[in-house]
Each structure stands twice: as structure tokens, then as C-alpha cells.
JSON list of C-alpha atoms in Angstrom, two decimals:
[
{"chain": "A", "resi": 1, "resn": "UNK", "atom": "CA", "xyz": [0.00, 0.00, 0.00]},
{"chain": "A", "resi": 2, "resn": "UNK", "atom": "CA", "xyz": [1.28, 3.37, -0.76]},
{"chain": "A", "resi": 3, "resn": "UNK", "atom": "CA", "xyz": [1.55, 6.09, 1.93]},
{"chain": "A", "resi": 4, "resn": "UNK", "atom": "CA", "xyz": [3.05, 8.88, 3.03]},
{"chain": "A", "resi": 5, "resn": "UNK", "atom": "CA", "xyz": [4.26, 8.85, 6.77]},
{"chain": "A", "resi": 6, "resn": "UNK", "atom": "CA", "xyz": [4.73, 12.19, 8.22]},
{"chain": "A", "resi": 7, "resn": "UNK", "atom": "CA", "xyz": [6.88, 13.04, 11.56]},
{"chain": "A", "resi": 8, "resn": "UNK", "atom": "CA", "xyz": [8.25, 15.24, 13.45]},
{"chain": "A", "resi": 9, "resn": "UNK", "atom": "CA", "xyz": [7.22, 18.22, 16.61]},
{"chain": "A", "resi": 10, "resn": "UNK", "atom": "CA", "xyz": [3.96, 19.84, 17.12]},
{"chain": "A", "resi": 11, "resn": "UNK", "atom": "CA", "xyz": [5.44, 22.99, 18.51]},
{"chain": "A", "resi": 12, "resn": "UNK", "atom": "CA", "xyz": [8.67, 25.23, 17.65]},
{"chain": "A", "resi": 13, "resn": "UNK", "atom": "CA", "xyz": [10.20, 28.51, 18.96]},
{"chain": "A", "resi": 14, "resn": "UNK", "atom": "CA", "xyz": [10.03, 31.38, 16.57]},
{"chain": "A", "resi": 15, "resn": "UNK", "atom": "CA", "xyz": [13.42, 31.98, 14.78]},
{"chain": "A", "resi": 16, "resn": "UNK", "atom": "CA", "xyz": [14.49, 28.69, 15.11]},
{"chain": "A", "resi": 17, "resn": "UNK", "atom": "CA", "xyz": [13.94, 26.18, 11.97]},
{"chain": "A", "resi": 18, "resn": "UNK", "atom": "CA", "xyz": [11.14, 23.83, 11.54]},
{"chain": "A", "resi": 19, "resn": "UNK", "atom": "CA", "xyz": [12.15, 20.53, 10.73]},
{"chain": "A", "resi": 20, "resn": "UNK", "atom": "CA", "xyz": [9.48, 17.72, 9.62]},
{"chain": "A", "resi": 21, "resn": "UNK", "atom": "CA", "xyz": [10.26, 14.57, 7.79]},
{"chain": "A", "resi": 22, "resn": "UNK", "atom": "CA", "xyz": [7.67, 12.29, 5.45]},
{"chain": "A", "resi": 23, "resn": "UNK", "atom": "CA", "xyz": [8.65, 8.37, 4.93]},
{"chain": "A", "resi": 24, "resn": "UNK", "atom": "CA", "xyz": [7.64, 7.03, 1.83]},
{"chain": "A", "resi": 25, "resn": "UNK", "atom": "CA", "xyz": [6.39, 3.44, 1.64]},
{"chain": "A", "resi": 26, "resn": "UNK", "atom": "CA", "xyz": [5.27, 1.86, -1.79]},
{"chain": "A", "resi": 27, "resn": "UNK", "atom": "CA", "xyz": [6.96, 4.07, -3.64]},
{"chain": "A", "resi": 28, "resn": "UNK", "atom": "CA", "xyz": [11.02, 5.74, -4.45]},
{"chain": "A", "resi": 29, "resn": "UNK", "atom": "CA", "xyz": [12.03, 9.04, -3.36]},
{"chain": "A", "resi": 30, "resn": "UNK", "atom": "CA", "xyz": [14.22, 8.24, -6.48]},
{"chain": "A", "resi": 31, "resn": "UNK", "atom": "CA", "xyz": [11.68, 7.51, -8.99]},
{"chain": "A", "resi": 32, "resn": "UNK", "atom": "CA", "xyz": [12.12, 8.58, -12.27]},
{"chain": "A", "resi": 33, "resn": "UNK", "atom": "CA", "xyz": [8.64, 9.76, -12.05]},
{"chain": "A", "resi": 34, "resn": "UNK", "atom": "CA", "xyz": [7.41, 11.35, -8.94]},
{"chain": "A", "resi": 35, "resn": "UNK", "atom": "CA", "xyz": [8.03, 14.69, -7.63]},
{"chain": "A", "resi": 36, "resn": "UNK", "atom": "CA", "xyz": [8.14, 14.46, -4.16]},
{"chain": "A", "resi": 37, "resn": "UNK", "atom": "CA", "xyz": [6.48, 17.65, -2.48]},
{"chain": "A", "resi": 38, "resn": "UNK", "atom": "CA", "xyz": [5.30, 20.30, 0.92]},
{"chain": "A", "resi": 39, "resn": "UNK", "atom": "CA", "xyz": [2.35, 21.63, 1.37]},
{"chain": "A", "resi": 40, "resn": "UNK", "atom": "CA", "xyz": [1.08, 23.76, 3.95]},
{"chain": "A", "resi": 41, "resn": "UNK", "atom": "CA", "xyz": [-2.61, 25.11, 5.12]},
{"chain": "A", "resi": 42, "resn": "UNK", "atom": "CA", "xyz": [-3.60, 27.58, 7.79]},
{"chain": "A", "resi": 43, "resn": "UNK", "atom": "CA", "xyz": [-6.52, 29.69, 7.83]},
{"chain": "A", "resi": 44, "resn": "UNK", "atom": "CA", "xyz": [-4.82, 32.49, 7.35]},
{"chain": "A", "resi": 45, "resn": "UNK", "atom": "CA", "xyz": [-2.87, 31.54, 4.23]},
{"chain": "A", "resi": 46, "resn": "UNK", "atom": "CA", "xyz": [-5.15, 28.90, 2.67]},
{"chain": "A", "resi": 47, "resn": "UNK", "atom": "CA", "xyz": [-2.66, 26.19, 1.37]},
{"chain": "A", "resi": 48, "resn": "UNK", "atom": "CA", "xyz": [0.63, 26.77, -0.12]},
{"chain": "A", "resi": 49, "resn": "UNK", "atom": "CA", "xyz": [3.23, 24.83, -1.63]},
{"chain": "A", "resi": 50, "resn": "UNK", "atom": "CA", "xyz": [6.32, 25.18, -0.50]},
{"chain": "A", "resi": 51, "resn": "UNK", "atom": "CA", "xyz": [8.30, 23.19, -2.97]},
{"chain": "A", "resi": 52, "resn": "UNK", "atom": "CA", "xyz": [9.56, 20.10, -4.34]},
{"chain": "A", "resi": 53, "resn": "UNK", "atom": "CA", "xyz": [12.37, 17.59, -4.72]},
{"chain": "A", "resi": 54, "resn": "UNK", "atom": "CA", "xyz": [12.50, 15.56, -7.72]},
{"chain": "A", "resi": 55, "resn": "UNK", "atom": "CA", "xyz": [15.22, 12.59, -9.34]},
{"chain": "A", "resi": 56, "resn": "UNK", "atom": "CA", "xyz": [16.03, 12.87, -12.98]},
{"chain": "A", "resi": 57, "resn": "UNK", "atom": "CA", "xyz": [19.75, 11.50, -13.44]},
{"chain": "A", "resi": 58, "resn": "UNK", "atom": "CA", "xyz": [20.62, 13.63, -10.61]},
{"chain": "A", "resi": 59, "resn": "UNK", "atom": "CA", "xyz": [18.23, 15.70, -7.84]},
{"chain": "A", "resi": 60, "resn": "UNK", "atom": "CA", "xyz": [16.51, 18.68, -8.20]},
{"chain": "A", "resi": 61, "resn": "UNK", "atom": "CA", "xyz": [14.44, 21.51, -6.29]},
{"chain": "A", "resi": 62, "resn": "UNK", "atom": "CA", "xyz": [12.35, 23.76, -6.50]},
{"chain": "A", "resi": 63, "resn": "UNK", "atom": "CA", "xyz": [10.83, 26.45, -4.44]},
{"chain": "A", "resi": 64, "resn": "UNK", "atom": "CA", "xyz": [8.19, 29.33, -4.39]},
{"chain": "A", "resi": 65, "resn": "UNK", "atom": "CA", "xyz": [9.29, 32.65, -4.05]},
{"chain": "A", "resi": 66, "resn": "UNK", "atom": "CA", "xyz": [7.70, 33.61, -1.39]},
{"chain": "A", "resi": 67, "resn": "UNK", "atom": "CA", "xyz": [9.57, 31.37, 1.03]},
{"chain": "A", "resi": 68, "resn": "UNK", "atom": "CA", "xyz": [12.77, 30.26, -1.77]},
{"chain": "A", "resi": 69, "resn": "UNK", "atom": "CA", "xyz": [15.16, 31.88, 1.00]},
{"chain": "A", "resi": 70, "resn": "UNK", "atom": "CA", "xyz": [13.41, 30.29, 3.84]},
{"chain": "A", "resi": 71, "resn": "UNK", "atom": "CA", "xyz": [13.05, 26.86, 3.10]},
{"chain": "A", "resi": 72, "resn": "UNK", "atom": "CA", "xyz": [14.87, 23.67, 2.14]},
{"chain": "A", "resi": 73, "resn": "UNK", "atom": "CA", "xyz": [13.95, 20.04, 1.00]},
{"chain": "A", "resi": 74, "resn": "UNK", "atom": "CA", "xyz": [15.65, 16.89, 1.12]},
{"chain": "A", "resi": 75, "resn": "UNK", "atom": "CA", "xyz": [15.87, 13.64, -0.17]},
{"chain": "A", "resi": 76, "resn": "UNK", "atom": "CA", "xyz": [17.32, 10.74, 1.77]},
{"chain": "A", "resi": 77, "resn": "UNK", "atom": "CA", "xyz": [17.52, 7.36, -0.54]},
{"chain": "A", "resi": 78, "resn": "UNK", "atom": "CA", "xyz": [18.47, 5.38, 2.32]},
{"chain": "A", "resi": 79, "resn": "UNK", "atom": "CA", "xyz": [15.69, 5.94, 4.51]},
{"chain": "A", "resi": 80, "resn": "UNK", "atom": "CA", "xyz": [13.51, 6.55, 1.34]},
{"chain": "A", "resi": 81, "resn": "UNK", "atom": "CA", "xyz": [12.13, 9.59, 2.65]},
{"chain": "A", "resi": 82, "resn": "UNK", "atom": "CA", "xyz": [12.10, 13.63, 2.44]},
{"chain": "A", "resi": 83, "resn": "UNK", "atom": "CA", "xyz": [12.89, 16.25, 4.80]},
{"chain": "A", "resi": 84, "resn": "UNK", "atom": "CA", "xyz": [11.73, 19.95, 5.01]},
{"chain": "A", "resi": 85, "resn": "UNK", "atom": "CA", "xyz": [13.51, 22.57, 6.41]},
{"chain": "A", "resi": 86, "resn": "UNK", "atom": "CA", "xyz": [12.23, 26.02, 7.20]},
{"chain": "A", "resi": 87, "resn": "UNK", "atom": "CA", "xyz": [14.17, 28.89, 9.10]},
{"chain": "A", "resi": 88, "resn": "UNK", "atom": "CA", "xyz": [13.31, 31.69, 11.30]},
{"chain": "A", "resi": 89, "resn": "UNK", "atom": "CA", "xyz": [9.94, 31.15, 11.71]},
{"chain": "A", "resi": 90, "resn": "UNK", "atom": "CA", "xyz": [7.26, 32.94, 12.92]},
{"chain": "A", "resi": 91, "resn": "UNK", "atom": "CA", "xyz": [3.82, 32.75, 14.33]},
{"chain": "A", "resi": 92, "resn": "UNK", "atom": "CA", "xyz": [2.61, 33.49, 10.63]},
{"chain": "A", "resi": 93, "resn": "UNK", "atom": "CA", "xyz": [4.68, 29.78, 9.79]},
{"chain": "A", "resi": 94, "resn": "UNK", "atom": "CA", "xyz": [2.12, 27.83, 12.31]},
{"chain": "A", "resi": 95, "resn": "UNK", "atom": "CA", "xyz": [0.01, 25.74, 10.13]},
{"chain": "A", "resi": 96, "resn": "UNK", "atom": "CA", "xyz": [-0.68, 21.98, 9.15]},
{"chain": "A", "resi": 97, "resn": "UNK", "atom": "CA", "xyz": [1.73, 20.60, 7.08]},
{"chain": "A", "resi": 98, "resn": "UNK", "atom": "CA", "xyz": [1.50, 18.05, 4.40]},
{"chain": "A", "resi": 99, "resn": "UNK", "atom": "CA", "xyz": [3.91, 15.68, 1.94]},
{"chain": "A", "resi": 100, "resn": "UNK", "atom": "CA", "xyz": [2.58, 14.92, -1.05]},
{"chain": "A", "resi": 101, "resn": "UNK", "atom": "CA", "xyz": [3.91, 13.09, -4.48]},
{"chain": "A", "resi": 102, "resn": "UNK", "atom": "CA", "xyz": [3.05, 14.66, -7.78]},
{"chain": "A", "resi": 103, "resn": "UNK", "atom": "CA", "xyz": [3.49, 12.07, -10.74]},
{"chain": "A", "resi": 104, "resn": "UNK", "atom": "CA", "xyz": [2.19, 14.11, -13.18]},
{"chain": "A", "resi": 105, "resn": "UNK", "atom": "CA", "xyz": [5.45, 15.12, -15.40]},
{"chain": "A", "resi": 106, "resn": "UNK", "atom": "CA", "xyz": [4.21, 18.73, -15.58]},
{"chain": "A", "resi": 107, "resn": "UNK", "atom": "CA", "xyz": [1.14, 18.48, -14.49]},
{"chain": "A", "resi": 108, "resn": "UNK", "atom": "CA", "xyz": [1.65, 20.34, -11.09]},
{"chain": "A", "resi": 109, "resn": "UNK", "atom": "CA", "xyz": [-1.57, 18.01, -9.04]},
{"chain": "A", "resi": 110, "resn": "UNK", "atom": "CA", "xyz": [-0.92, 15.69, -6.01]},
{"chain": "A", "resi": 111, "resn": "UNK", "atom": "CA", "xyz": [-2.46, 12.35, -6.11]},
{"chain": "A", "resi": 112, "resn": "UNK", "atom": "CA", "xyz": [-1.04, 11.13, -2.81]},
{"chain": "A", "resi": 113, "resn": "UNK", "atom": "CA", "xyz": [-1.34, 12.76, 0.45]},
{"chain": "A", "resi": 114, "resn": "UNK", "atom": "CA", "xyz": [0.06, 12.38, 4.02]},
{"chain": "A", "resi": 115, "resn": "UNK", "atom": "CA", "xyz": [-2.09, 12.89, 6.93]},
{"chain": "A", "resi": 116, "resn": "UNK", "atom": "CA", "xyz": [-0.46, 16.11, 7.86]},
{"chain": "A", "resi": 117, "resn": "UNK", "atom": "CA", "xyz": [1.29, 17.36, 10.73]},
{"chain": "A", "resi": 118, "resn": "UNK", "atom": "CA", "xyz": [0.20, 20.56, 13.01]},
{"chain": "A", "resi": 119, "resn": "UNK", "atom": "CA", "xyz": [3.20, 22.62, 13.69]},
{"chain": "A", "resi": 120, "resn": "UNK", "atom": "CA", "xyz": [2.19, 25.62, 15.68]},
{"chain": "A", "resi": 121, "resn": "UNK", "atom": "CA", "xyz": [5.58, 28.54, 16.17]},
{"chain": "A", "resi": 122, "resn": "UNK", "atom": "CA", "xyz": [4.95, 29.90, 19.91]},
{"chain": "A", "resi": 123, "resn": "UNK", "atom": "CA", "xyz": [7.54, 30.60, 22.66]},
{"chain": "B", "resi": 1, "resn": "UNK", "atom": "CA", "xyz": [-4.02, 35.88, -0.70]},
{"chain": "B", "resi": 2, "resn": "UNK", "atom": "CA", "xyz": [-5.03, 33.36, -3.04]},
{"chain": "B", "resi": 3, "resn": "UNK", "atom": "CA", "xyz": [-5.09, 34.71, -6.94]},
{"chain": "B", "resi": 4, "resn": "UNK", "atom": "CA", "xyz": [-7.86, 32.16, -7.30]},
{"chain": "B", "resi": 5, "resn": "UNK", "atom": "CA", "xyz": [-11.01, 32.96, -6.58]},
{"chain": "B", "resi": 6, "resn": "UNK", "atom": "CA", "xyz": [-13.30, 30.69, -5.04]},
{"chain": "B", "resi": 7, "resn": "UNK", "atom": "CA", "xyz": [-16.98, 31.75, -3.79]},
{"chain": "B", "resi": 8, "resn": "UNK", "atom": "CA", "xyz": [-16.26, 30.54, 0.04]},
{"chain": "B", "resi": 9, "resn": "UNK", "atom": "CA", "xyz": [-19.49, 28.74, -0.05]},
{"chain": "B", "resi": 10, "resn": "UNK", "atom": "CA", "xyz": [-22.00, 26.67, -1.93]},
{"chain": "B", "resi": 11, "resn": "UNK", "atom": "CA", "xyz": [-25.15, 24.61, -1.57]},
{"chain": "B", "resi": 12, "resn": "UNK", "atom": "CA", "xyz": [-27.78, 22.67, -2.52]},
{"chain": "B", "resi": 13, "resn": "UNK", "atom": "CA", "xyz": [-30.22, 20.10, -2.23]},
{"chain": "B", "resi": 14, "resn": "UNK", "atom": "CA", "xyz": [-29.92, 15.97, -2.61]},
{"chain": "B", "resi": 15, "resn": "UNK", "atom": "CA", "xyz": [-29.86, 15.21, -6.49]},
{"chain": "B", "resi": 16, "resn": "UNK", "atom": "CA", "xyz": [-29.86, 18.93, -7.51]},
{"chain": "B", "resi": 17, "resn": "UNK", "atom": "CA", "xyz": [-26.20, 20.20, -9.77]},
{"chain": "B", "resi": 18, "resn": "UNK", "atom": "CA", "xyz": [-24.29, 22.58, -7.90]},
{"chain": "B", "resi": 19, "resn": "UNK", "atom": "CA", "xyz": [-21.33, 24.01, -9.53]},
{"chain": "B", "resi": 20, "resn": "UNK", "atom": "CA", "xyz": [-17.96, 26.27, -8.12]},
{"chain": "B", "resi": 21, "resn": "UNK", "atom": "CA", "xyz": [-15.67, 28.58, -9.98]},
{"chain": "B", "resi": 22, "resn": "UNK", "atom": "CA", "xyz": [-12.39, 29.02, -10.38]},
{"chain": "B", "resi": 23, "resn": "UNK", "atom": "CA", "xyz": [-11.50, 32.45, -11.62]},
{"chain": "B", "resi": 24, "resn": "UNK", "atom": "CA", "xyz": [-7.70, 33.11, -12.34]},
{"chain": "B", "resi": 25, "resn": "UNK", "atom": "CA", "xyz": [-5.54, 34.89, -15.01]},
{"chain": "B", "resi": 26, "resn": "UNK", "atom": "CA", "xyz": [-3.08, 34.52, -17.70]},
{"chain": "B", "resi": 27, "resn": "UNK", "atom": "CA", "xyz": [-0.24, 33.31, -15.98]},
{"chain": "B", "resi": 28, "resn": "UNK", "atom": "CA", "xyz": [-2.36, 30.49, -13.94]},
{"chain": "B", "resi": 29, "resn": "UNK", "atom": "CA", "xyz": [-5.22, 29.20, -15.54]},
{"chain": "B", "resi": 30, "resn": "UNK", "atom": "CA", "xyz": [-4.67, 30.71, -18.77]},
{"chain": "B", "resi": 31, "resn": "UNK", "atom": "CA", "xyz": [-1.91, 28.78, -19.68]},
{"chain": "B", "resi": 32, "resn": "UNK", "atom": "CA", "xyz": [-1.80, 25.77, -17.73]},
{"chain": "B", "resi": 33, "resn": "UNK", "atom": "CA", "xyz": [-3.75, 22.77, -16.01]},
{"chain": "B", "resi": 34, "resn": "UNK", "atom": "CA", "xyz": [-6.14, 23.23, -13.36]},
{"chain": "B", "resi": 35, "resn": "UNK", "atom": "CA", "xyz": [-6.81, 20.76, -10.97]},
{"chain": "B", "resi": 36, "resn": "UNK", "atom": "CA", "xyz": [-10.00, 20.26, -8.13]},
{"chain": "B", "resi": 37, "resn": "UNK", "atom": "CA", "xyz": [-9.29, 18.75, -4.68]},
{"chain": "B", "resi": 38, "resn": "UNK", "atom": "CA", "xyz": [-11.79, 17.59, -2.12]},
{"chain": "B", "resi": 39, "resn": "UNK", "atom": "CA", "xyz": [-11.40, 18.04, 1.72]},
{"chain": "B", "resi": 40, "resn": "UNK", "atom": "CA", "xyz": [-12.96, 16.39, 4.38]},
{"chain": "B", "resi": 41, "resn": "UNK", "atom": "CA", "xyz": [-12.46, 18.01, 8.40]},
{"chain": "B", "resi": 42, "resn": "UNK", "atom": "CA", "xyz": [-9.49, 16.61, 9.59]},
{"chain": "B", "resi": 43, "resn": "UNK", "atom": "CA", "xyz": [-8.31, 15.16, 6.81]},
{"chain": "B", "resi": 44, "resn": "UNK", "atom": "CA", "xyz": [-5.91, 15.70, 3.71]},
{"chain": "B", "resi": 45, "resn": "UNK", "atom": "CA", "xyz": [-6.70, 17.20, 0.73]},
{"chain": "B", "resi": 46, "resn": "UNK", "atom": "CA", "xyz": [-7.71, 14.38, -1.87]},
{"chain": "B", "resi": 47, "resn": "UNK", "atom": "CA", "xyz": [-7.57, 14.77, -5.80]},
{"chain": "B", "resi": 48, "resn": "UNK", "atom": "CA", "xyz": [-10.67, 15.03, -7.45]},
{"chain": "B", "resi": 49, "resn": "UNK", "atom": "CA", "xyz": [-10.36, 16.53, -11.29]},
{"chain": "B", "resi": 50, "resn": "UNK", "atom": "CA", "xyz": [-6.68, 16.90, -12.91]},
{"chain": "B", "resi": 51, "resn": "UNK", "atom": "CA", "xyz": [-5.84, 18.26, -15.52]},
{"chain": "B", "resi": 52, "resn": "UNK", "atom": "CA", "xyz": [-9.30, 20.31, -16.38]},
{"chain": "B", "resi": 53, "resn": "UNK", "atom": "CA", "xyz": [-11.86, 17.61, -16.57]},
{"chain": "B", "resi": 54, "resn": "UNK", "atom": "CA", "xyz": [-9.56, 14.12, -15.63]},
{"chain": "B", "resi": 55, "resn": "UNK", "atom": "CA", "xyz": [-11.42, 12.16, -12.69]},
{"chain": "B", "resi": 56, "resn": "UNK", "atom": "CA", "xyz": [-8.92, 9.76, -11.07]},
{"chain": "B", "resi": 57, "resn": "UNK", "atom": "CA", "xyz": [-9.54, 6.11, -10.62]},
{"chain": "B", "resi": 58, "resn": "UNK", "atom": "CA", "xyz": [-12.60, 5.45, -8.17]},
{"chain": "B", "resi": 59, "resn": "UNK", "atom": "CA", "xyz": [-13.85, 9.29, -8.30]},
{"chain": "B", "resi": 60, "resn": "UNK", "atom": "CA", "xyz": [-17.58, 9.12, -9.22]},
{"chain": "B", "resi": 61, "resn": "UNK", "atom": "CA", "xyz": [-18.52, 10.62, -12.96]},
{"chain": "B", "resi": 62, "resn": "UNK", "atom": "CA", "xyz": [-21.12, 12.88, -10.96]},
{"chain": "B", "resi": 63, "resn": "UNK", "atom": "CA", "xyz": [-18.01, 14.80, -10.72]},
{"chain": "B", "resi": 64, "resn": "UNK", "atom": "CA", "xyz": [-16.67, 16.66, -13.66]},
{"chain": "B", "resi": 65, "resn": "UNK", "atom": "CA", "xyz": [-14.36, 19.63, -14.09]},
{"chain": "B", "resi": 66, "resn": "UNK", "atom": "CA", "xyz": [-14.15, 21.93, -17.19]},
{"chain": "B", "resi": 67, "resn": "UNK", "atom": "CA", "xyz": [-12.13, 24.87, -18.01]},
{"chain": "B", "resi": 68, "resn": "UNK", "atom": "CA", "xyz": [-13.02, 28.00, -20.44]},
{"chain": "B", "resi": 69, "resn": "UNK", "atom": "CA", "xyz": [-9.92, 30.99, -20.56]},
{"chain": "B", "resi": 70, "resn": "UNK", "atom": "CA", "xyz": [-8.78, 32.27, -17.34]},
{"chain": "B", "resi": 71, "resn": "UNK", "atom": "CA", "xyz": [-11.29, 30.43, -15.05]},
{"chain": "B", "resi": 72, "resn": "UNK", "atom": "CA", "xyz": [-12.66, 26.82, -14.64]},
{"chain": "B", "resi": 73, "resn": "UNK", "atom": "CA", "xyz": [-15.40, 25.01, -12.89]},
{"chain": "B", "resi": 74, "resn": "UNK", "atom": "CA", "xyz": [-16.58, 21.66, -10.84]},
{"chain": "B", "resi": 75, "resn": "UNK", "atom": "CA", "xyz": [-19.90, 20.69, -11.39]},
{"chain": "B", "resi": 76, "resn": "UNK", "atom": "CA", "xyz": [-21.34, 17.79, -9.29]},
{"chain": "B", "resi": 77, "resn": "UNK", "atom": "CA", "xyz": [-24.68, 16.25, -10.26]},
{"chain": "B", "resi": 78, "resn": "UNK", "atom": "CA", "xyz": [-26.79, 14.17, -8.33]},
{"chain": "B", "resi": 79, "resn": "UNK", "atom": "CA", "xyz": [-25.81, 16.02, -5.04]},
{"chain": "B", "resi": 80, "resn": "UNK", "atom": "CA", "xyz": [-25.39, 13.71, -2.14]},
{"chain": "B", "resi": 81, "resn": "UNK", "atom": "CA", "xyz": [-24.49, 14.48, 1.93]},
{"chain": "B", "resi": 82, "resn": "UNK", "atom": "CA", "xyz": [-21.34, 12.68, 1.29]},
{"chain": "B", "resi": 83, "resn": "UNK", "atom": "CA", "xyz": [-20.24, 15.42, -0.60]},
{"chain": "B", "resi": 84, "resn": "UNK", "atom": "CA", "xyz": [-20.47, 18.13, 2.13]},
{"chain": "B", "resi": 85, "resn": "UNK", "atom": "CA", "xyz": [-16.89, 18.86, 1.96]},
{"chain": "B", "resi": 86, "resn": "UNK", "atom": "CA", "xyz": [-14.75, 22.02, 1.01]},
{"chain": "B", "resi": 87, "resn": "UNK", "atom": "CA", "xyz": [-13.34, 22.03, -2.61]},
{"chain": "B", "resi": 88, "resn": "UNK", "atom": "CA", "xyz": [-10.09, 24.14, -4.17]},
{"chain": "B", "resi": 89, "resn": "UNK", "atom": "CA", "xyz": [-8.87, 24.54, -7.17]},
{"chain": "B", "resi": 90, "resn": "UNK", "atom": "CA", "xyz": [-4.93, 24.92, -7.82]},
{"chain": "B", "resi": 91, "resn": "UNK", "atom": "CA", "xyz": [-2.59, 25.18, -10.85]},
{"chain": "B", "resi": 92, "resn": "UNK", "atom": "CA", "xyz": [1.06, 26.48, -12.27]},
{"chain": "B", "resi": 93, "resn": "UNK", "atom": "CA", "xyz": [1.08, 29.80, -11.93]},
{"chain": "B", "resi": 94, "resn": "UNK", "atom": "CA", "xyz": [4.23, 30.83, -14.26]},
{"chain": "B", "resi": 95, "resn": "UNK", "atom": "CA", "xyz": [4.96, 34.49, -12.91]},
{"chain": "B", "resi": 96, "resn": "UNK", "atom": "CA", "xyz": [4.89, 32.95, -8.95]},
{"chain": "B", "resi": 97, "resn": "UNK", "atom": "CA", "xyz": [6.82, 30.31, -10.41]},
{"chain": "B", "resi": 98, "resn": "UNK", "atom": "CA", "xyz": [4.66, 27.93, -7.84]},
{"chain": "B", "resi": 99, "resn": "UNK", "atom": "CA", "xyz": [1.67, 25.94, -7.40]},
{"chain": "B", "resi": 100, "resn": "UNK", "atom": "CA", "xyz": [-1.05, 28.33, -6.53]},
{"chain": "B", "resi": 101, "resn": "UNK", "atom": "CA", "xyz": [-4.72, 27.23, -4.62]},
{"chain": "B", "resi": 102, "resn": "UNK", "atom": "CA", "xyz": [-7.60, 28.80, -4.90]},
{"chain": "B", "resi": 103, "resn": "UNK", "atom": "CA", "xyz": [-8.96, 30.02, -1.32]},
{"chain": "B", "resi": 104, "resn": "UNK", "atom": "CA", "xyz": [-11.70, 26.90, -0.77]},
{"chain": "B", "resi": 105, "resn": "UNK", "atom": "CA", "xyz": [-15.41, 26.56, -1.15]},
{"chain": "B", "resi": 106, "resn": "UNK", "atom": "CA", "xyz": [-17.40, 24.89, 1.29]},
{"chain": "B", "resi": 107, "resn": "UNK", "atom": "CA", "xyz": [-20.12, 22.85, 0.13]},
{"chain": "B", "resi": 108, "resn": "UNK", "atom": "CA", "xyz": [-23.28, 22.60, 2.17]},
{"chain": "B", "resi": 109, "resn": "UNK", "atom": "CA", "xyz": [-25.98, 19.80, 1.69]},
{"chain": "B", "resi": 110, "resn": "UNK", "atom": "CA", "xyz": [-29.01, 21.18, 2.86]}
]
């Protein structure tokens, strides 16, 4: 069965960095064919994607402006899963977070899910 | 702020047609594939229409997406309670160089 396994804590201190990680089962973080993504959703800020890591011959990324100098994503083949990474956050960062794998070669839509982890940024 | 607009809600009645816009621009809708996701409380946000009018494997045909210019719509026929849910529409938006959503619709079954 594929799924997305999400991890990592409920609560961080703003300015420090957010760290969440998303184990993939029934799938390859190195497929030749999946895009392997964030996604975040508050009420403030609706969802928003916050990027994507991707294997083609070598690894790629790619990352919204909005938070391109914020925020970093990872690949790990040997735990087949991804990592994100987000710096100096704020209050504004607290929101439910979300992998999800995009096989669409262009497409840009999200056809598998995690269950989504609530970060919230308070001292 | 969301660049696509979404009316925040919708309803209707068992078996009536409801339908929800999408309204975008040039860089977004105009020139690339929209996409309709369906959202339970609680839960993650599950695909529902790719690619315009694509309904994944298992996703009823009472669902159907279309797309005319700079905006696009979901229809869904024979409305059921099941479907009380919000909706949001998302695609490529080439001048934000990122995936953009539209702001949500929730559907009411009255």
C-alpha cells in the first residue's frame, strides 16, 4: 500500500527552523517519475506549496518565491524519505503541514497525500 | 491571498447540480492545467479533477471539471451528503513560479 508517513514536533520557537520529515512506503524518493512535495494550510494563508524535490539522473528543487530563502527540502535514498527545512519562523509559519507526491510530469496536481502534521511557532 | 477565486461557499439540495468557480488569469489558468481537490475536516486534501476535466480512478462521474480561458469550474450532479466537503482549485502559476490554490469553497448539503 502506498503512503506517506509524516513526523516530526507539534510545537517550535520562533526563529528557530522547523524541521518535519515524510517516509515514503510503496513508492522511491528516487523515482524517475514522482516529484516528491510540501504543502502547507492555515486559515490564514489557505494552502501553499512550498516546494519540491524531484530525481532525474541527478536531484533537483524547486521552491516558491515567497519562502525560496526560507526553506529547504531533502531527499534521503536510504531511509527513502524527504525532509523539510524552514528557518526563522514565525507565528505566521504555524500551520498543518503536508507531503505529497506529484506524478504528473508537468502536471503540477498531487495524487497522494500524508495525513499532515500541526506545527504551531509559539515561545 | 489566493489569486484564485473561489466563492467561500455553496449549496444545494440531494440530487440537484451545484457548480464552483475558479476564476484566475493569464499566468495560472490561462496557460496551464487546473486541478479540483476535495477536503474532508481533519483530513488531507484528496484529488478530485486533474488536468481540467480528468477524474482519477474510483472518483464518481457525478463529478466533472471543465475549463473556459482564465477560469474553470466543478460541477457535481446528483448532489449527495457525502459530498459536504470544502473544494479548491490549484494550478502552475508561471509568474509565482509555484503551485497556486484557490482560497476553498465549502459545500453545504441542505
Amino acid at each position: 500500500q502506498i503512503q506517506l508517513q509524516q513526523s516530526g514536533p507539534g510545537l517550535v520557537k520562533p526563529s528557530q527552523t522547523l524541521s518535519l520529515t515524510c517516509v515514503i512506503s510503496g513508492d522511491s524518493v528516487s523515482s524517475n517519475s514522482a516529484a516528491w512535495n510540501w504543502i502547507r494550510q492555515s486559515p490564514s494563508r489557505g494552502l501553499e506549496w512550498l516546494g519540491r524535490t524531484y530525481y532525474r539522473s541527478r536531484w533537483y528543487d524547486d521552491y516558491p518565491l515567497s519562502v525560496k530563502s526560507r526553506v529547504k527540502i531533502n531527499p534521503d535514498t536510504s531511509k527513502n524519505q524527504i525532509s523539510l527545512h524552514l528557518s526563522s519562523v514565525t507565528p505566521d509559519d504555524t500551520a498543518v503541514y503536508y507531503c505529497a507526491r506529484d506524478r504528473s510530469r508537468g502536471g503540477w496536481y498531487f495524487d497522494l497525500w500524508g495525513r499532515g502534521t500541526l506545527v504551531t511557532v509559539s515561545s | 491571498q489566493s489569486v484564485l477565486t473561489q466563492p467561500p461557499s455553496a449549496s444545494g439540495t440531494p440530487g440537484q447540480r451545484v457548480t464552483i468557480s475558479c476564476s484566475g488569469g493569464s499566468f495560472n489558468i490561462g496557460s496551464n492545467l487546473v486541478h479540483w481537490y476535495q477536503q474532508f475536516p481533519g483530513t488531507a486534501p484528496k484529488l478530485l479533477i486533474y488536468s481540467n476535466y480528468q477524474r482519477p480512478s474510483g472518483v464518481p462521474d457525478r463529478f466533472s471539471g471543465s475549463k473556459s480561458g482564465t477560469s474553470a469550474s466543478l460541477a457535481i450532479s446528483g448532489l449527495q451528503s457525502q459530498d459536504e466537503a470544502d473544494y479548491f482549485c490549484a494550478a502552475w502559476d508561471d509568474s509565482l513560479n509555484g503551485v497556486l490554490f484557490g482560497g476553498g469553497t465549502k459545500l453545504t448539503v441542505l
